[in-house]
Coordinates of C-alpha atoms and ligand atoms in Angstrom, one line a residue:
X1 CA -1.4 38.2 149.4
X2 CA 1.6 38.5 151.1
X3 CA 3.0 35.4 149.9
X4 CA 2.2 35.4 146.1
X5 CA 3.7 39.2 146.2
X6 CA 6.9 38.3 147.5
X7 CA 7.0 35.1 145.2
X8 CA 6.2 37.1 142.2
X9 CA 9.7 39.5 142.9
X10 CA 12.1 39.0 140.2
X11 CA 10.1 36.8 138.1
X12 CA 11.4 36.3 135.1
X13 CA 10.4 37.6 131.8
X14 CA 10.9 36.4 128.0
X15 CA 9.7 37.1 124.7
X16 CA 7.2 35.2 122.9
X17 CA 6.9 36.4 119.4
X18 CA 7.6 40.0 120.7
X19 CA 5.0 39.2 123.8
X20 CA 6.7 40.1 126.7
X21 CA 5.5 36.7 128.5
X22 CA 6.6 36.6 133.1
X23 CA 7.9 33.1 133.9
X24 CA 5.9 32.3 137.4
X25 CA 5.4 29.2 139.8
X26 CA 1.4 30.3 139.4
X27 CA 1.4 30.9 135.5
X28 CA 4.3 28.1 134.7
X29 CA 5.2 26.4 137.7
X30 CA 9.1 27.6 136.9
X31 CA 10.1 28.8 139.6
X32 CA 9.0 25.6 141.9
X33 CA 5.1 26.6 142.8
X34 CA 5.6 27.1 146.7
X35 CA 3.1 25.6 149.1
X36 CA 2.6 28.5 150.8
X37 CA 2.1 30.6 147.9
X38 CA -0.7 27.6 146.4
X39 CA -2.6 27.7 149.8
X40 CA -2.5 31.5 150.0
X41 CA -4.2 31.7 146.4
X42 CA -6.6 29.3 147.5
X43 CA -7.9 30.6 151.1
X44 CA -7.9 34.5 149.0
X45 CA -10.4 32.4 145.6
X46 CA -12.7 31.4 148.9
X47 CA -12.5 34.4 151.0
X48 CA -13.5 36.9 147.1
X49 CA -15.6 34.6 145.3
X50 CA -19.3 33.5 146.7
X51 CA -18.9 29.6 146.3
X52 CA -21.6 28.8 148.8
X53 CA -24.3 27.6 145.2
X54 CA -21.7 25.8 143.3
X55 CA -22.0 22.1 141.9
X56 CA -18.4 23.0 140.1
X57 CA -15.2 24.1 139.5
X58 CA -13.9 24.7 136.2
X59 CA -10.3 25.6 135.0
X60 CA -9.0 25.3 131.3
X61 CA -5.3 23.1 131.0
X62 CA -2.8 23.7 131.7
X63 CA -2.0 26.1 134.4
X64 CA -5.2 26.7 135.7
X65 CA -4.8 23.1 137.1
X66 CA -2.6 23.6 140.1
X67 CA -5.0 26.5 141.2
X68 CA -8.6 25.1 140.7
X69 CA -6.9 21.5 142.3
X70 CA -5.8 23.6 145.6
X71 CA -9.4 25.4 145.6
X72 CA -11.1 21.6 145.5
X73 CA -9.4 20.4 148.6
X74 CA -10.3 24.3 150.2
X75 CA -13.4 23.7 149.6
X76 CA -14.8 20.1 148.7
X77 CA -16.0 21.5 145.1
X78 CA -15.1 18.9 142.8
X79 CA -13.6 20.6 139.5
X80 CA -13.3 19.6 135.4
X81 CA -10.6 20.5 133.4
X82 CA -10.9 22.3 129.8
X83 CA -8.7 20.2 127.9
X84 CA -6.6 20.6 124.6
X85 CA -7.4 17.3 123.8
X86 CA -10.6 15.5 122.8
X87 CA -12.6 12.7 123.8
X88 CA -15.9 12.5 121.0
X89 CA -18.4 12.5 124.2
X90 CA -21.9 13.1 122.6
X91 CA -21.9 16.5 124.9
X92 CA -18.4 17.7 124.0
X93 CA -17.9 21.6 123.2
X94 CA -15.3 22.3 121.2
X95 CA -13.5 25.7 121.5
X96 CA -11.1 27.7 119.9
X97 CA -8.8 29.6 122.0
X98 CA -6.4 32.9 121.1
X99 CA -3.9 34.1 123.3
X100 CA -1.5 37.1 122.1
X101 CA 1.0 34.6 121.1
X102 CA -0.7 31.4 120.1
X103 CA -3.8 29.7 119.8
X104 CA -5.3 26.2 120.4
X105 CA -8.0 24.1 120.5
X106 CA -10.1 23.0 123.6
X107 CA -12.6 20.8 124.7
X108 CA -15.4 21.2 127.4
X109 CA -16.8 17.9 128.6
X110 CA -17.7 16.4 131.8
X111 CA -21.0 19.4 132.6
X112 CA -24.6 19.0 132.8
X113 CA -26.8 21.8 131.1
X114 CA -27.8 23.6 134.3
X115 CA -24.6 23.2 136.7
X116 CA -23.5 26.0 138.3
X117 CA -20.1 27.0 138.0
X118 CA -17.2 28.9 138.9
X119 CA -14.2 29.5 136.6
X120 CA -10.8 29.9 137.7
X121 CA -7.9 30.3 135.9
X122 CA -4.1 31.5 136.5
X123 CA -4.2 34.8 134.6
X124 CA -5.8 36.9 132.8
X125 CA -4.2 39.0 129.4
X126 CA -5.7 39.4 126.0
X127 CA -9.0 38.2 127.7
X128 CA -9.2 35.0 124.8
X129 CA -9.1 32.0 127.3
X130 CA -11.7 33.4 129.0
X131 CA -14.0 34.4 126.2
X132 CA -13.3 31.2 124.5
X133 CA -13.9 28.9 127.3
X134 CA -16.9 31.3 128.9
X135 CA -18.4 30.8 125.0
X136 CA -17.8 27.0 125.8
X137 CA -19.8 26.9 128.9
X138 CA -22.9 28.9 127.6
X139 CA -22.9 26.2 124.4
X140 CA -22.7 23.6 127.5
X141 CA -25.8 25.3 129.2
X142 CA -24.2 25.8 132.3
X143 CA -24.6 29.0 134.5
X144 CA -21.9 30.8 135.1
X145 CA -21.9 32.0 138.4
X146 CA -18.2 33.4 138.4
X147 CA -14.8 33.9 137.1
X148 CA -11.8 34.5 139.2
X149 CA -7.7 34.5 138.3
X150 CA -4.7 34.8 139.8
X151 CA -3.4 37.7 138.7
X152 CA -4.5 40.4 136.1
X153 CA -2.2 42.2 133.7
X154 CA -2.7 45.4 133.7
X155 CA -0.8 46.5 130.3
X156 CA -2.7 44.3 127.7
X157 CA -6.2 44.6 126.9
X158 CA -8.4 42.2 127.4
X159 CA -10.8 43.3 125.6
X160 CA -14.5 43.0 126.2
X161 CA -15.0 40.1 128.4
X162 CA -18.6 38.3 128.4
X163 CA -17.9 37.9 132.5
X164 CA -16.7 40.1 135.1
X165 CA -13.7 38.3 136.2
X166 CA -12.3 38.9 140.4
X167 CA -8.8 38.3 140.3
X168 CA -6.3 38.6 143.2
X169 CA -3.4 40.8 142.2
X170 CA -2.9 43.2 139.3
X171 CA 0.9 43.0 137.4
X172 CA 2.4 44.4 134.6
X173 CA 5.7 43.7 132.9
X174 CA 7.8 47.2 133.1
X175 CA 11.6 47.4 131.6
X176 CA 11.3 43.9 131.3
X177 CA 10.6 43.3 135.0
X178 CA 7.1 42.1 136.9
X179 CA 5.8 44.9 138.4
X180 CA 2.5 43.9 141.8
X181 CA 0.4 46.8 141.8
X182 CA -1.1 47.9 145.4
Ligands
PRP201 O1 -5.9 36.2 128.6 P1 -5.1 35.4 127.7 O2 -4.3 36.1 126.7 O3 -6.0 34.3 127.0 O4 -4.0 34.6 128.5 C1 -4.3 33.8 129.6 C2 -4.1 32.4 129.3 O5 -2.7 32.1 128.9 C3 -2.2 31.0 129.5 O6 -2.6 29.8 128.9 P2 -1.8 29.2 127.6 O7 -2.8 29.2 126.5 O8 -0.5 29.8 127.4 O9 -1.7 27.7 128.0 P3 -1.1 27.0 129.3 O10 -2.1 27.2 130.4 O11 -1.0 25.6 128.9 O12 0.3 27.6 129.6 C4 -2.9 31.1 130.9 O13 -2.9 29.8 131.5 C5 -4.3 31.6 130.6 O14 -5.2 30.5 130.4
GUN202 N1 3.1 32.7 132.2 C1 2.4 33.6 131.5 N2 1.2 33.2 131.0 C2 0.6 34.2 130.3 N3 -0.6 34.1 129.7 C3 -0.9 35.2 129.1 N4 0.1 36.1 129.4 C4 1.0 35.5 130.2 C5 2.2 35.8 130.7 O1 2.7 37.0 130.6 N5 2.9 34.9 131.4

């Protein structure tokens, strides 16, 4: 990862209702999202995660996008987005979704009962995306076959997630700075 660990070097960071929130091309896409970076992330979610028995690839909007996209052309898997807005198909799954400094509403739509899928998202904090949208997928009937992000932070809790989630680097924001783990 020896992209995405140089990239993530002097990220910025800024409060969100006292949340100490990094600004990163893989989390915001400020700075520009580099190429290399995008590709890097995407050979490493191939190379961790067993994607040999997927139908599909699943990422929740917004910045899961870029990441799941990349994945798709790596690997042919074709992907659906979690979106924050609506469509009234007869199988829609609504979800409510908690992060530790907001909340919204998403939808799941476009899965059979029965697919197998992977999750990716860009990180992982308070651990609500991924319980909302993994709550989303059982109500959908699909099997989960695996969760992966981006990077992990490693000073919030997450709290007890329903899936064990692979992710590719582990951060924390220190003295208001981004701090890679080894
Ligand atoms: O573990 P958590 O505390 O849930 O945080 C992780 C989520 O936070 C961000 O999403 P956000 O809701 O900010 O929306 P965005 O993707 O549109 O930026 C990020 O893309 C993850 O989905
Ligand atoms: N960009 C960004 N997204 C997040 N989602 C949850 N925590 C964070 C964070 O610190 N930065």
């Amino acid at each position: 990862m020896k992209e995405l660990r140089r990239s993530l070097r002097d990220a910025p960071v800024v409060s969100r209702d006292g949340y100490e929130y990094f600004v990163h091309g893989v989390t915001d896409g400020i700075p520009p999202m580099e190429p290399a970076v995008l590709r890097e992330i995407a050979a490493e979610i191939a190379d961790a995660v067993d994607l040999e028995s997927v139908d599909t690839l699943v990422a929740p909007e917004a910045m899961g996008i870029h990441h799941v996209t990349a994945l798709a052309l790596e690997t042919d898997l074709p992907f659906v987005v979690v979106r924050k807005r609506a469509y009234g198909f007869p199988d829609e799954v609504p979800i409510h979704q908690e992060t530790a400094y907001g909340e919204s509403e998403l939808y799941v739509n476009g899965l059979e009962a029965g697919d197998r899928v992977v999750l990716v998202d860009d990180v992982l904090s308070s651990g609500g995306t991924i319980r909302a949208v993994c709550a989303g997928l059982e109500e959908a009937g699909v099997d989960l076959e695996a969760c992966v992000v981006v990077l992990r932070r490693t000073d919030t809790d997450p709290g007890e997630l329903p899936v064990e989630v692979t992710n590719l680097l582990d951060v924390r924001v220190e003295n208001g700075e981004v701090v890679v783990e080894d």
